[in-house]
Amino acid sequence: MQQVMTGLVVCVLVLALASAYGVLQRRRSGRVRVRGRDDGKRLDAAELGAELGERATLVQFSSAFCAPCRATRRVLGEVAGMVPGVTHVEIDAEAHLDLVRRLDILKTPTVLVLDADGRVVRRAAGQPRKADVIAALGEAV
């Protein structure tokens, strides 16, 4: 009987910890934030395969199997259409592994907000909200 109770307690504890981790990950996913590791990182038109935006560039790293990437593409396209001088560039993470490694891209979609000079000023891992992207652009422009 004692073994059954111990097993039940361990099972409940593991479920509680896994649930807490899932809630934390969900809250962090898609949030646009500044990372210290991005200081000084810069991208140019040759690396992006497209020209930088006049005021800012939204760079999206995607992969073929990524469902949230399609929604992110739509959101970033809408924001780029609303804000003059902002360009949206989508990069296939699988085809640009050297760039993915250099920029510490760990999941798709990952969005980088670049200023007019190509410096990374903000980053979002996961699907960002439209309001968060617009707010992040405020720092870049």
C-alpha positions as YAML, in Angstrom:
chain: A
units: angstrom
residues:
- id: 1
  name: MET
  ca: [0.00, 0.00, 0.00]
- id: 2
  name: GLN
  ca: [2.85, 2.36, 0.84]
- id: 3
  name: GLN
  ca: [4.43, 1.80, -2.59]
- id: 4
  name: VAL
  ca: [1.15, 2.68, -4.30]
- id: 5
  name: MET
  ca: [0.85, 5.92, -2.28]
- id: 6
  name: THR
  ca: [4.48, 6.85, -3.02]
- id: 7
  name: GLY
  ca: [3.95, 6.21, -6.74]
- id: 8
  name: LEU
  ca: [0.78, 8.31, -6.70]
- id: 9
  name: VAL
  ca: [2.55, 11.22, -4.97]
- id: 10
  name: VAL
  ca: [5.44, 11.08, -7.45]
- id: 11
  name: CYS
  ca: [2.99, 11.00, -10.38]
- id: 12
  name: VAL
  ca: [1.05, 14.02, -9.06]
- id: 13
  name: LEU
  ca: [4.30, 15.91, -8.44]
- id: 14
  name: VAL
  ca: [5.59, 15.23, -11.96]
- id: 15
  name: LEU
  ca: [2.25, 16.32, -13.47]
- id: 16
  name: ALA
  ca: [2.28, 19.54, -11.41]
- id: 17
  name: LEU
  ca: [5.83, 20.38, -12.44]
- id: 18
  name: ALA
  ca: [5.14, 19.63, -16.10]
- id: 19
  name: SER
  ca: [2.02, 21.81, -16.02]
- id: 20
  name: ALA
  ca: [3.90, 24.70, -14.41]
- id: 21
  name: TYR
  ca: [6.64, 24.42, -17.04]
- id: 22
  name: GLY
  ca: [4.05, 24.39, -19.84]
- id: 23
  name: VAL
  ca: [2.30, 27.48, -18.50]
- id: 24
  name: LEU
  ca: [5.63, 29.31, -18.19]
- id: 25
  name: GLN
  ca: [6.69, 28.39, -21.73]
- id: 26
  name: ARG
  ca: [3.34, 29.47, -23.14]
- id: 27
  name: ARG
  ca: [3.56, 32.86, -21.41]
- id: 28
  name: ARG
  ca: [7.10, 33.46, -22.72]
- id: 29
  name: SER
  ca: [6.47, 32.29, -26.29]
- id: 30
  name: GLY
  ca: [6.01, 35.12, -28.76]
- id: 31
  name: ARG
  ca: [6.97, 37.88, -26.37]
- id: 32
  name: VAL
  ca: [9.15, 40.52, -27.97]
- id: 33
  name: ARG
  ca: [12.14, 41.27, -25.76]
- id: 34
  name: VAL
  ca: [15.68, 42.56, -25.76]
- id: 35
  name: ARG
  ca: [18.41, 40.00, -25.25]
- id: 36
  name: GLY
  ca: [21.88, 40.93, -24.12]
- id: 37
  name: ARG
  ca: [23.38, 38.39, -26.52]
- id: 38
  name: ASP
  ca: [22.00, 40.37, -29.46]
- id: 39
  name: ASP
  ca: [24.04, 43.48, -28.65]
- id: 40
  name: GLY
  ca: [26.15, 44.42, -31.63]
- id: 41
  name: LYS
  ca: [24.67, 41.77, -33.95]
- id: 42
  name: ARG
  ca: [23.96, 43.19, -37.36]
- id: 43
  name: LEU
  ca: [22.56, 41.85, -40.63]
- id: 44
  name: ASP
  ca: [23.06, 43.28, -44.09]
- id: 45
  name: ALA
  ca: [21.16, 42.93, -47.36]
- id: 46
  name: ALA
  ca: [23.48, 40.18, -48.62]
- id: 47
  name: GLU
  ca: [22.78, 37.98, -45.58]
- id: 48
  name: LEU
  ca: [19.04, 38.63, -45.76]
- id: 49
  name: GLY
  ca: [18.75, 38.17, -49.51]
- id: 50
  name: ALA
  ca: [16.69, 41.38, -49.59]
- id: 51
  name: GLU
  ca: [17.17, 45.08, -48.99]
- id: 52
  name: LEU
  ca: [16.83, 46.47, -45.47]
- id: 53
  name: GLY
  ca: [13.81, 48.61, -44.75]
- id: 54
  name: GLU
  ca: [14.24, 52.37, -44.82]
- id: 55
  name: ARG
  ca: [13.31, 52.64, -41.13]
- id: 56
  name: ALA
  ca: [13.25, 49.03, -39.86]
- id: 57
  name: THR
  ca: [13.19, 45.41, -40.98]
- id: 58
  name: LEU
  ca: [11.19, 42.51, -39.54]
- id: 59
  name: VAL
  ca: [13.17, 39.31, -40.12]
- id: 60
  name: GLN
  ca: [11.26, 36.06, -39.68]
- id: 61
  name: PHE
  ca: [13.03, 32.71, -39.45]
- id: 62
  name: SER
  ca: [10.64, 29.95, -40.53]
- id: 63
  name: SER
  ca: [10.62, 26.30, -41.46]
- id: 64
  name: ALA
  ca: [8.42, 24.30, -43.80]
- id: 65
  name: PHE
  ca: [6.68, 22.27, -41.08]
- id: 66
  name: CYS
  ca: [5.95, 25.24, -38.78]
- id: 67
  name: ALA
  ca: [2.24, 26.04, -38.44]
- id: 68
  name: PRO
  ca: [2.71, 29.24, -36.34]
- id: 69
  name: CYS
  ca: [5.05, 30.55, -39.06]
- id: 70
  name: ARG
  ca: [2.11, 31.10, -41.41]
- id: 71
  name: ALA
  ca: [0.25, 33.21, -38.84]
- id: 72
  name: THR
  ca: [3.45, 35.11, -38.03]
- id: 73
  name: ARG
  ca: [3.99, 35.80, -41.75]
- id: 74
  name: ARG
  ca: [0.49, 37.30, -41.92]
- id: 75
  name: VAL
  ca: [0.98, 39.47, -38.82]
- id: 76
  name: LEU
  ca: [4.37, 40.78, -39.90]
- id: 77
  name: GLY
  ca: [3.11, 41.45, -43.43]
- id: 78
  name: GLU
  ca: [0.22, 43.48, -42.02]
- id: 79
  name: VAL
  ca: [2.52, 45.49, -39.74]
- id: 80
  name: ALA
  ca: [5.00, 46.13, -42.58]
- id: 81
  name: GLY
  ca: [2.09, 47.33, -44.74]
- id: 82
  name: MET
  ca: [0.85, 49.69, -42.01]
- id: 83
  name: VAL
  ca: [4.17, 51.30, -41.05]
- id: 84
  name: PRO
  ca: [5.98, 53.24, -43.80]
- id: 85
  name: GLY
  ca: [9.63, 52.31, -44.31]
- id: 86
  name: VAL
  ca: [9.30, 48.88, -42.66]
- id: 87
  name: THR
  ca: [10.11, 45.72, -44.61]
- id: 88
  name: HIS
  ca: [9.29, 42.10, -43.80]
- id: 89
  name: VAL
  ca: [11.83, 39.44, -44.82]
- id: 90
  name: GLU
  ca: [11.23, 35.73, -44.31]
- id: 91
  name: ILE
  ca: [14.22, 33.38, -44.14]
- id: 92
  name: ASP
  ca: [14.07, 29.59, -44.40]
- id: 93
  name: ALA
  ca: [15.96, 28.48, -41.30]
- id: 94
  name: GLU
  ca: [16.84, 25.10, -42.79]
- id: 95
  name: ALA
  ca: [18.48, 26.69, -45.84]
- id: 96
  name: HIS
  ca: [20.49, 29.22, -43.78]
- id: 97
  name: LEU
  ca: [21.93, 27.16, -40.92]
- id: 98
  name: ASP
  ca: [25.07, 29.30, -40.64]
- id: 99
  name: LEU
  ca: [22.96, 32.39, -40.00]
- id: 100
  name: VAL
  ca: [20.70, 30.45, -37.60]
- id: 101
  name: ARG
  ca: [23.73, 29.40, -35.54]
- id: 102
  name: ARG
  ca: [25.31, 32.85, -35.54]
- id: 103
  name: LEU
  ca: [22.08, 34.47, -34.33]
- id: 104
  name: ASP
  ca: [21.18, 31.74, -31.79]
- id: 105
  name: ILE
  ca: [17.84, 30.91, -33.44]
- id: 106
  name: LEU
  ca: [16.49, 28.02, -31.36]
- id: 107
  name: LYS
  ca: [12.93, 27.67, -32.68]
- id: 108
  name: THR
  ca: [10.68, 28.77, -35.49]
- id: 109
  name: PRO
  ca: [9.18, 31.21, -35.86]
- id: 110
  name: THR
  ca: [11.75, 33.61, -34.47]
- id: 111
  name: VAL
  ca: [11.37, 37.28, -35.34]
- id: 112
  name: LEU
  ca: [14.20, 39.81, -35.22]
- id: 113
  name: VAL
  ca: [13.48, 43.53, -35.33]
- id: 114
  name: LEU
  ca: [16.31, 45.39, -37.04]
- id: 115
  name: ASP
  ca: [16.85, 49.12, -37.08]
- id: 116
  name: ALA
  ca: [17.68, 51.00, -40.31]
- id: 117
  name: ASP
  ca: [21.36, 50.02, -39.97]
- id: 118
  name: GLY
  ca: [20.55, 46.31, -39.61]
- id: 119
  name: ARG
  ca: [21.26, 46.07, -35.85]
- id: 120
  name: VAL
  ca: [19.12, 43.61, -33.90]
- id: 121
  name: VAL
  ca: [17.11, 45.64, -31.37]
- id: 122
  name: ARG
  ca: [14.39, 43.14, -30.41]
- id: 123
  name: ARG
  ca: [13.65, 39.44, -30.71]
- id: 124
  name: ALA
  ca: [10.60, 37.20, -30.33]
- id: 125
  name: ALA
  ca: [10.69, 33.41, -30.22]
- id: 126
  name: GLY
  ca: [7.30, 32.00, -31.11]
- id: 127
  name: GLN
  ca: [4.30, 33.72, -32.65]
- id: 128
  name: PRO
  ca: [4.27, 37.40, -31.62]
- id: 129
  name: ARG
  ca: [1.15, 39.49, -31.18]
- id: 130
  name: LYS
  ca: [0.60, 42.35, -33.59]
- id: 131
  name: ALA
  ca: [0.59, 44.93, -30.77]
- id: 132
  name: ASP
  ca: [3.95, 43.64, -29.49]
- id: 133
  name: VAL
  ca: [5.51, 43.92, -32.94]
- id: 134
  name: ILE
  ca: [4.26, 47.48, -33.36]
- id: 135
  name: ALA
  ca: [5.63, 48.39, -29.92]
- id: 136
  name: ALA
  ca: [9.00, 46.83, -30.76]
- id: 137
  name: LEU
  ca: [9.17, 48.87, -33.96]
- id: 138
  name: GLY
  ca: [8.94, 51.99, -31.80]
- id: 139
  name: GLU
  ca: [12.42, 51.25, -30.51]
- id: 140
  name: ALA
  ca: [13.84, 50.49, -33.95]
- id: 141
  name: VAL
  ca: [12.62, 53.58, -35.80]
...
